[in-house]
Each structure stands twice: as C-alpha cells, then as structure tokens.
PDB file of N, CA and C in Angstrom:
ATOM      1  N   UNK M   1     207.412  66.015 -76.038  1.00  0.00           N
ATOM      2  CA  UNK M   1     206.242  66.225 -77.436  1.00  0.00           C
ATOM      3  C   UNK M   1     206.479  64.704 -77.926  1.00  0.00           C
ATOM      4  N   UNK M   2     205.649  64.558 -78.456  1.00  0.00           N
ATOM      5  CA  UNK M   2     205.020  63.249 -79.049  1.00  0.00           C
ATOM      6  C   UNK M   2     205.893  62.870 -80.197  1.00  0.00           C
ATOM      7  N   UNK M   3     206.300  61.470 -80.655  1.00  0.00           N
ATOM      8  CA  UNK M   3     206.915  61.400 -82.220  1.00  0.00           C
ATOM      9  C   UNK M   3     206.065  61.373 -82.906  1.00  0.00           C
ATOM     10  N   UNK M   4     206.297  61.667 -83.964  1.00  0.00           N
ATOM     11  CA  UNK M   4     205.207  61.948 -84.912  1.00  0.00           C
ATOM     12  C   UNK M   4     205.602  60.845 -85.982  1.00  0.00           C
ATOM     13  N   UNK M   5     204.616  59.639 -86.704  1.00  0.00           N
ATOM     14  CA  UNK M   5     204.572  59.360 -87.386  1.00  0.00           C
ATOM     15  C   UNK M   5     204.581  59.263 -88.848  1.00  0.00           C
ATOM     16  N   UNK M   6     206.149  60.088 -88.940  1.00  0.00           N
ATOM     17  CA  UNK M   6     206.096  60.246 -90.410  1.00  0.00           C
ATOM     18  C   UNK M   6     207.180  59.238 -91.422  1.00  0.00           C
ATOM     19  N   UNK M   7     206.761  59.263 -92.385  1.00  0.00           N
ATOM     20  CA  UNK M   7     208.181  58.483 -93.290  1.00  0.00           C
ATOM     21  C   UNK M   7     208.342  59.934 -94.723  1.00  0.00           C
ATOM     22  N   UNK M   8     209.484  59.620 -95.286  1.00  0.00           N
ATOM     23  CA  UNK M   8     209.997  60.753 -96.441  1.00  0.00           C
ATOM     24  C   UNK M   8     209.385  60.193 -97.940  1.00  0.00           C
ATOM     25  N   UNK M   9     209.217  61.533 -98.457  1.00  0.00           N
ATOM     26  CA  UNK M   9     208.808  61.283 -99.977  1.00  0.00           C
ATOM     27  C   UNK M   9     209.805  62.182-100.199  1.00  0.00           C
ATOM     28  N   UNK M  10     210.847  61.929-101.578  1.00  0.00           N
ATOM     29  CA  UNK M  10     211.619  62.724-102.285  1.00  0.00           C
ATOM     30  C   UNK M  10     210.436  63.105-103.395  1.00  0.00           C
ATOM     31  N   UNK M  11     210.787  64.697-103.291  1.00  0.00           N
ATOM     32  CA  UNK M  11     209.685  65.192-104.604  1.00  0.00           C
ATOM     33  C   UNK M  11     210.438  65.937-105.358  1.00  0.00           C
ATOM     34  N   UNK M  12     210.219  65.442-106.641  1.00  0.00           N
ATOM     35  CA  UNK M  12     211.054  66.741-107.331  1.00  0.00           C
ATOM     36  C   UNK M  12     209.947  67.538-108.411  1.00  0.00           C
ATOM     37  N   UNK M  13     209.916  69.060-108.481  1.00  0.00           N
ATOM     38  CA  UNK M  13     208.987  69.604-108.743  1.00  0.00           C
ATOM     39  C   UNK M  13     209.509  71.060-109.518  1.00  0.00           C
ATOM     40  N   UNK M  14     208.930  71.086-110.559  1.00  0.00           N
ATOM     41  CA  UNK M  14     209.112  72.727-111.202  1.00  0.00           C
ATOM     42  C   UNK M  14     209.363  73.617-110.004  1.00  0.00           C
ATOM     43  N   UNK M  15     210.309  74.529-110.646  1.00  0.00           N
ATOM     44  CA  UNK M  15     210.892  75.758-109.856  1.00  0.00           C
ATOM     45  C   UNK M  15     209.820  76.773-109.337  1.00  0.00           C
ATOM     46  N   UNK M  16     208.830  77.035-110.393  1.00  0.00           N
ATOM     47  CA  UNK M  16     208.044  77.938-110.661  1.00  0.00           C
ATOM     48  C   UNK M  16     206.932  77.204-109.374  1.00  0.00           C
ATOM     49  N   UNK M  17     206.831  76.119-109.247  1.00  0.00           N
ATOM     50  CA  UNK M  17     205.790  75.424-107.833  1.00  0.00           C
ATOM     51  C   UNK M  17     206.300  75.745-106.683  1.00  0.00           C
ATOM     52  N   UNK M  18     207.520  75.105-107.016  1.00  0.00           N
ATOM     53  CA  UNK M  18     208.052  75.632-105.079  1.00  0.00           C
ATOM     54  C   UNK M  18     208.589  76.823-105.266  1.00  0.00           C
ATOM     55  N   UNK M  19     208.755  77.888-105.760  1.00  0.00           N
ATOM     56  CA  UNK M  19     208.500  79.350-105.132  1.00  0.00           C
ATOM     57  C   UNK M  19     207.404  80.071-105.080  1.00  0.00           C
ATOM     58  N   UNK M  20     206.190  79.417-105.559  1.00  0.00           N
ATOM     59  CA  UNK M  20     204.961  79.558-105.032  1.00  0.00           C
ATOM     60  C   UNK M  20     204.499  79.227-103.448  1.00  0.00           C
ATOM     61  N   UNK M  21     205.413  77.785-103.437  1.00  0.00           N
ATOM     62  CA  UNK M  21     205.275  77.494-102.167  1.00  0.00           C
ATOM     63  C   UNK M  21     205.870  78.175-101.084  1.00  0.00           C
ATOM     64  N   UNK M  22     207.063  78.426-101.581  1.00  0.00           N
ATOM     65  CA  UNK M  22     208.222  79.284-100.914  1.00  0.00           C
ATOM     66  C   UNK M  22     207.271  80.791-100.457  1.00  0.00           C
ATOM     67  N   UNK M  23     206.421  81.250-101.065  1.00  0.00           N
ATOM     68  CA  UNK M  23     205.717  82.733-100.880  1.00  0.00           C
ATOM     69  C   UNK M  23     204.813  81.940 -99.919  1.00  0.00           C
ATOM     70  N   UNK M  24     204.085  81.150 -99.969  1.00  0.00           N
ATOM     71  CA  UNK M  24     202.949  80.518 -98.850  1.00  0.00           C
ATOM     72  C   UNK M  24     203.692  80.490 -97.802  1.00  0.00           C
ATOM     73  N   UNK M  25     204.919  79.800 -97.562  1.00  0.00           N
ATOM     74  CA  UNK M  25     205.644  79.417 -96.005  1.00  0.00           C
ATOM     75  C   UNK M  25     205.938  80.776 -95.480  1.00  0.00           C
ATOM     76  N   UNK M  26     206.192  81.730 -96.528  1.00  0.00           N
ATOM     77  CA  UNK M  26     206.636  82.920 -95.775  1.00  0.00           C
ATOM     78  C   UNK M  26     205.119  83.913 -95.255  1.00  0.00           C
ATOM     79  N   UNK M  27     204.213  84.057 -96.088  1.00  0.00           N
ATOM     80  CA  UNK M  27     203.053  84.656 -95.893  1.00  0.00           C
ATOM     81  C   UNK M  27     202.045  83.608 -94.618  1.00  0.00           C
ATOM     82  N   UNK M  28     202.199  82.815 -94.770  1.00  0.00           N
ATOM     83  CA  UNK M  28     201.704  81.699 -93.048  1.00  0.00           C
ATOM     84  C   UNK M  28     202.941  81.706 -91.753  1.00  0.00           C
ATOM     85  N   UNK M  29     203.627  82.107 -92.260  1.00  0.00           N
ATOM     86  CA  UNK M  29     205.023  81.640 -91.298  1.00  0.00           C
ATOM     87  C   UNK M  29     204.959  80.373 -90.861  1.00  0.00           C
ATOM     88  N   UNK M  30     205.199  79.506 -92.117  1.00  0.00           N
ATOM     89  CA  UNK M  30     205.174  77.942 -92.038  1.00  0.00           C
ATOM     90  C   UNK M  30     206.436  77.260 -92.305  1.00  0.00           C
ATOM     91  N   UNK M  31     206.181  76.122 -92.775  1.00  0.00           N
ATOM     92  CA  UNK M  31     207.314  75.227 -92.901  1.00  0.00           C
ATOM     93  C   UNK M  31     206.568  75.109 -94.792  1.00  0.00           C
ATOM     94  N   UNK M  32     207.477  74.607 -95.644  1.00  0.00           N
ATOM     95  CA  UNK M  32     207.029  73.965 -97.009  1.00  0.00           C
ATOM     96  C   UNK M  32     206.551  72.809 -96.801  1.00  0.00           C
ATOM     97  N   UNK M  33     207.123  72.104 -95.922  1.00  0.00           N
ATOM     98  CA  UNK M  33     206.725  70.267 -95.498  1.00  0.00           C
ATOM     99  C   UNK M  33     205.281  70.631 -95.264  1.00  0.00           C
ATOM    100  N   UNK M  34     204.749  71.392 -94.201  1.00  0.00           N
ATOM    101  CA  UNK M  34     203.196  71.609 -93.634  1.00  0.00           C
ATOM    102  C   UNK M  34     202.778  71.723 -94.316  1.00  0.00           C
ATOM    103  N   UNK M  35     202.577  72.900 -95.528  1.00  0.00           N
ATOM    104  CA  UNK M  35     202.268  73.434 -96.438  1.00  0.00           C
ATOM    105  C   UNK M  35     201.909  72.267 -97.678  1.00  0.00           C
ATOM    106  N   UNK M  36     202.887  72.039 -98.350  1.00  0.00           N
ATOM    107  CA  UNK M  36     202.639  70.933 -98.887  1.00  0.00           C
ATOM    108  C   UNK M  36     201.930  69.879 -98.860  1.00  0.00           C
ATOM    109  N   UNK M  37     202.253  69.291 -97.551  1.00  0.00           N
ATOM    110  CA  UNK M  37     201.753  67.929 -97.199  1.00  0.00           C
ATOM    111  C   UNK M  37     200.241  67.942 -96.799  1.00  0.00           C
ATOM    112  N   UNK M  38     200.147  69.322 -96.433  1.00  0.00           N
ATOM    113  CA  UNK M  38     198.403  69.602 -96.130  1.00  0.00           C
ATOM    114  C   UNK M  38     197.570  69.372 -97.385  1.00  0.00           C
ATOM    115  N   UNK M  39     198.286  70.261 -98.290  1.00  0.00           N
ATOM    116  CA  UNK M  39     197.481  70.407 -99.890  1.00  0.00           C
ATOM    117  C   UNK M  39     197.527  68.863-100.319  1.00  0.00           C
ATOM    118  N   UNK M  40     198.041  67.969-100.315  1.00  0.00           N
ATOM    119  CA  UNK M  40     198.520  66.727-100.854  1.00  0.00           C
ATOM    120  C   UNK M  40     197.460  66.114 -99.522  1.00  0.00           C
ATOM    121  N   UNK M  41     197.419  66.150 -98.573  1.00  0.00           N
ATOM    122  CA  UNK M  41     196.794  65.162 -97.333  1.00  0.00           C
ATOM    123  C   UNK M  41     195.161  65.574 -97.496  1.00  0.00           C
ATOM    124  N   UNK M  42     195.048  66.826 -97.739  1.00  0.00           N
ATOM    125  CA  UNK M  42     193.340  67.103 -98.206  1.00  0.00           C
ATOM    126  C   UNK M  42     193.057  66.623 -99.964  1.00  0.00           C
ATOM    127  N   UNK M  43     193.820  66.879-100.820  1.00  0.00           N
ATOM    128  CA  UNK M  43     193.929  66.029-102.295  1.00  0.00           C
ATOM    129  C   UNK M  43     193.314  64.690-101.923  1.00  0.00           C
ATOM    130  N   UNK M  44     194.097  63.488-101.026  1.00  0.00           N
ATOM    131  CA  UNK M  44     193.950  62.279-100.891  1.00  0.00           C
ATOM    132  C   UNK M  44     193.107  61.846 -99.780  1.00  0.00           C
ATOM    133  N   UNK M  45     192.424  62.765 -99.175  1.00  0.00           N
ATOM    134  CA  UNK M  45     191.699  62.633 -97.894  1.00  0.00           C
ATOM    135  C   UNK M  45     192.293  61.787 -96.872  1.00  0.00           C
ATOM    136  N   UNK M  46     193.492  62.054 -96.457  1.00  0.00           N
ATOM    137  CA  UNK M  46     194.125  61.696 -95.559  1.00  0.00           C
ATOM    138  C   UNK M  46     194.613  62.523 -94.285  1.00  0.00           C
ATOM    139  N   UNK M  47     194.389  62.429 -92.658  1.00  0.00           N
ATOM    140  CA  UNK M  47     194.604  63.336 -92.161  1.00  0.00           C
ATOM    141  C   UNK M  47     196.153  63.167 -91.936  1.00  0.00           C
ATOM    142  N   UNK M  48     196.097  65.068 -91.631  1.00  0.00           N
ATOM    143  CA  UNK M  48     197.695  65.382 -91.094  1.00  0.00           C
ATOM    144  C   UNK M  48     197.222  66.890 -90.282  1.00  0.00           C
ATOM    145  N   UNK M  49     198.480  66.380 -89.146  1.00  0.00           N
ATOM    146  CA  UNK M  49     198.339  67.480 -88.185  1.00  0.00           C
ATOM    147  C   UNK M  49     199.901  68.235 -88.364  1.00  0.00           C
ATOM    148  N   UNK M  50     199.854  69.566 -89.082  1.00  0.00           N
ATOM    149  CA  UNK M  50     201.039  70.414 -89.457  1.00  0.00           C
ATOM    150  C   UNK M  50     201.733  70.228 -87.962  1.00  0.00           C
ATOM    151  N   UNK M  51     202.896  70.573 -88.097  1.00  0.00           N
ATOM    152  CA  UNK M  51     203.685  70.693 -86.931  1.00  0.00           C
ATOM    153  C   UNK M  51     203.456  72.286 -86.278  1.00  0.00           C
ATOM    154  N   UNK M  52     203.118  73.404 -87.075  1.00  0.00           N
ATOM    155  CA  UNK M  52     203.116  74.487 -86.696  1.00  0.00           C
ATOM    156  C   UNK M  52     204.644  75.141 -86.054  1.00  0.00           C
ATOM    157  N   UNK M  53     205.339  74.430 -86.428  1.00  0.00           N
ATOM    158  CA  UNK M  53     206.687  75.452 -86.621  1.00  0.00           C
ATOM    159  C   UNK M  53     206.541  76.310 -87.810  1.00  0.00           C
ATOM    160  N   UNK M  54     207.448  77.292 -87.247  1.00  0.00           N
ATOM    161  CA  UNK M  54     207.709  77.985 -88.410  1.00  0.00           C
ATOM    162  C   UNK M  54     208.917  77.759 -88.749  1.00  0.00           C
ATOM    163  N   UNK M  55     208.978  78.013 -90.440  1.00  0.00           N
ATOM    164  CA  UNK M  55     209.997  77.874 -91.149  1.00  0.00           C
ATOM    165  C   UNK M  55     210.972  78.723 -91.846  1.00  0.00           C
ATOM    166  N   UNK M  56     211.969  78.621 -92.593  1.00  0.00           N
ATOM    167  CA  UNK M  56     212.590  79.696 -93.422  1.00  0.00           C
ATOM    168  C   UNK M  56     212.599  79.564 -94.981  1.00  0.00           C
ATOM    169  N   UNK M  57     212.440  80.545 -95.861  1.00  0.00           N
ATOM    170  CA  UNK M  57     212.115  79.933 -97.032  1.00  0.00           C
ATOM    171  C   UNK M  57     212.846  79.172 -97.478  1.00  0.00           C
ATOM    172  N   UNK M  58     212.530  78.157 -98.388  1.00  0.00           N
ATOM    173  CA  UNK M  58     213.200  76.921 -98.929  1.00  0.00           C
ATOM    174  C   UNK M  58     214.439  77.455 -99.637  1.00  0.00           C
ATOM    175  N   UNK M  59     215.222  76.886-100.060  1.00  0.00           N
ATOM    176  CA  UNK M  59     216.011  77.129-101.181  1.00  0.00           C
ATOM    177  C   UNK M  59     215.440  76.876-102.851  1.00  0.00           C
ATOM    178  N   UNK M  60     216.470  77.201-103.577  1.00  0.00           N
ATOM    179  CA  UNK M  60     216.276  76.969-105.002  1.00  0.00           C
ATOM    180  C   UNK M  60     215.974  75.882-105.887  1.00  0.00           C
ATOM    181  N   UNK M  61     216.490  74.553-105.208  1.00  0.00           N
ATOM    182  CA  UNK M  61     216.357  73.614-106.310  1.00  0.00           C
ATOM    183  C   UNK M  61     214.902  72.728-106.111  1.00  0.00           C
ATOM    184  N   UNK M  62     214.772  71.942-107.234  1.00  0.00           N
ATOM    185  CA  UNK M  62     213.267  71.517-106.965  1.00  0.00           C
ATOM    186  C   UNK M  62     213.033  70.318-106.545  1.00  0.00           C
ATOM    187  N   UNK M  63     214.281  70.053-105.444  1.00  0.00           N
ATOM    188  CA  UNK M  63     214.076  68.763-105.099  1.00  0.00           C
ATOM    189  C   UNK M  63     213.703  68.940-103.346  1.00  0.00           C
ATOM    190  N   UNK M  64     212.819  68.085-102.897  1.00  0.00           N
ATOM    191  CA  UNK M  64     211.720  68.468-101.655  1.00  0.00           C
ATOM    192  C   UNK M  64     212.197  67.109-100.981  1.00  0.00           C
ATOM    193  N   UNK M  65     212.388  67.024 -99.623  1.00  0.00           N
ATOM    194  CA  UNK M  65     212.338  65.506 -98.940  1.00  0.00           C
ATOM    195  C   UNK M  65     210.914  66.589 -98.368  1.00  0.00           C
ATOM    196  N   UNK M  66     209.866  65.285 -97.948  1.00  0.00           N
ATOM    197  CA  UNK M  66     208.959  65.663 -97.648  1.00  0.00           C
ATOM    198  C   UNK M  66     208.247  64.503 -96.304  1.00  0.00           C
ATOM    199  N   UNK M  67     208.071  64.929 -95.436  1.00  0.00           N
ATOM    200  CA  UNK M  67     207.957  64.503 -94.111  1.00  0.00           C
ATOM    201  C   UNK M  67     206.165  63.699 -94.476  1.00  0.00           C
ATOM    202  N   UNK M  68     205.445  62.927 -94.640  1.00  0.00           N
ATOM    203  CA  UNK M  68     204.301  62.486 -94.679  1.00  0.00           C
ATOM    204  C   UNK M  68     203.347  61.487 -93.946  1.00  0.00           C
ATOM    205  N   UNK M  69     202.478  61.231 -93.648  1.00  0.00           N
ATOM    206  CA  UNK M  69     201.929  59.958 -93.048  1.00  0.00           C
ATOM    207  C   UNK M  69     202.107  58.999 -93.544  1.00  0.00           C
ATOM    208  N   UNK M  70     202.772  57.939 -92.979  1.00  0.00           N
ATOM    209  CA  UNK M  70     202.720  56.483 -93.960  1.00  0.00           C
ATOM    210  C   UNK M  70     201.000  55.966 -94.880  1.00  0.00           C
ATOM    211  N   UNK M  71     200.375  56.455 -94.440  1.00  0.00           N
ATOM    212  CA  UNK M  71     198.911  56.139 -95.303  1.00  0.00           C
ATOM    213  C   UNK M  71     199.051  57.752 -96.623  1.00  0.00           C
ATOM    214  N   UNK M  72     199.521  58.493 -96.687  1.00  0.00           N
ATOM    215  CA  UNK M  72     199.801  59.430 -97.591  1.00  0.00           C
ATOM    216  C   UNK M  72     200.578  58.707 -98.578  1.00  0.00           C
ATOM    217  N   UNK M  73     201.564  58.384 -98.174  1.00  0.00           N
ATOM    218  CA  UNK M  73     202.911  57.563 -99.154  1.00  0.00           C
ATOM    219  C   UNK M  73     202.171  56.903 -99.841  1.00  0.00           C
ATOM    220  N   UNK M  74     201.621  55.753 -98.933  1.00  0.00           N
ATOM    221  CA  UNK M  74     200.831  54.662 -99.578  1.00  0.00           C
ATOM    222  C   UNK M  74     200.129  55.199-100.891  1.00  0.00           C
ATOM    223  N   UNK M  75     199.066  56.268-100.783  1.00  0.00           N
ATOM    224  CA  UNK M  75     198.460  56.807-101.848  1.00  0.00           C
ATOM    225  C   UNK M  75     198.942  57.299-102.864  1.00  0.00           C
ATOM    226  N   UNK M  76     199.837  58.381-102.609  1.00  0.00           N
ATOM    227  CA  UNK M  76     200.797  58.924-103.237  1.00  0.00           C
ATOM    228  C   UNK M  76     201.473  57.832-104.423  1.00  0.00           C
ATOM    229  N   UNK M  77     202.005  56.625-104.087  1.00  0.00           N
ATOM    230  CA  UNK M  77     203.154  55.523-104.643  1.00  0.00           C
ATOM    231  C   UNK M  77     201.830  55.375-105.471  1.00  0.00           C
ATOM    232  N   UNK M  78     200.271  54.642-104.947  1.00  0.00           N
ATOM    233  CA  UNK M  78     199.429  53.852-105.749  1.00  0.00           C
ATOM    234  C   UNK M  78     198.882  54.783-107.290  1.00  0.00           C
ATOM    235  N   UNK M  79     199.004  55.981-106.755  1.00  0.00           N
ATOM    236  CA  UNK M  79     198.931  56.970-108.071  1.00  0.00           C
ATOM    237  C   UNK M  79     200.248  57.252-108.794  1.00  0.00           C
ATOM    238  N   UNK M  80     200.895  57.000-108.418  1.00  0.00           N
ATOM    239  CA  UNK M  80     202.576  57.038-109.457  1.00  0.00           C
ATOM    240  C   UNK M  80     201.901  55.868-110.125  1.00  0.00           C
ATOM    241  N   UNK M  81     201.773  54.662-109.734  1.00  0.00           N
ATOM    242  CA  UNK M  81     201.586  53.320-110.943  1.00  0.00           C
ATOM    243  C   UNK M  81     200.800  53.443-111.505  1.00  0.00           C
ATOM    244  N   UNK M  82     199.307  54.028-111.116  1.00  0.00           N
ATOM    245  CA  UNK M  82     198.375  53.868-112.429  1.00  0.00           C
ATOM    246  C   UNK M  82     198.367  55.169-112.899  1.00  0.00           C
ATOM    247  N   UNK M  83     199.523  56.349-113.097  1.00  0.00           N
ATOM    248  CA  UNK M  83     199.589  57.346-113.868  1.00  0.00           C
ATOM    249  C   UNK M  83     200.219  57.233-115.113  1.00  0.00           C
TER     250      UNK M  83
END
C-alpha cells in the first residue's frame, strides 16, 4: 500500500458535534477521520481520498487528531488567521 501524504491537525470540537460524527461513523462503517476530513475537504475545495477503513466509534473527549492533506491544513490555518 502506498504511503499517503497526510499531516496532522488537532481539533477541539463541541461534544454534540463529536457525537453526531460518531453516529455517522457507525452508519457509514467508516472512520471519524475519513468523515470529518471528507466534509472539510469538500468545504475548502481540496481533493481527499478516504482510507476506506472501518473504525470503531470515537471516545467522548472533544479533542480529535485528524490526518489531512497538506493543502487542506494550509487552508484551515489561513481561515483561522482571518477569523
């Protein structure tokens, strides 16, 4: 399997949002990373290929470490600076 070119972003999110993502993980039989990054990548117009792996429901904390394409990280950082 080819190594994916991804970088990390630490995200703090409201627990209600994480619970909704957790339900989507179960419904799609996917991973929280694939679902969250897919949503962000679409929003910022960045290509993202989900891993296709199955994951277990995430824990209860509001902190998530996402693995994202470098271009998405750059755009997220840019958006954070201008907010």
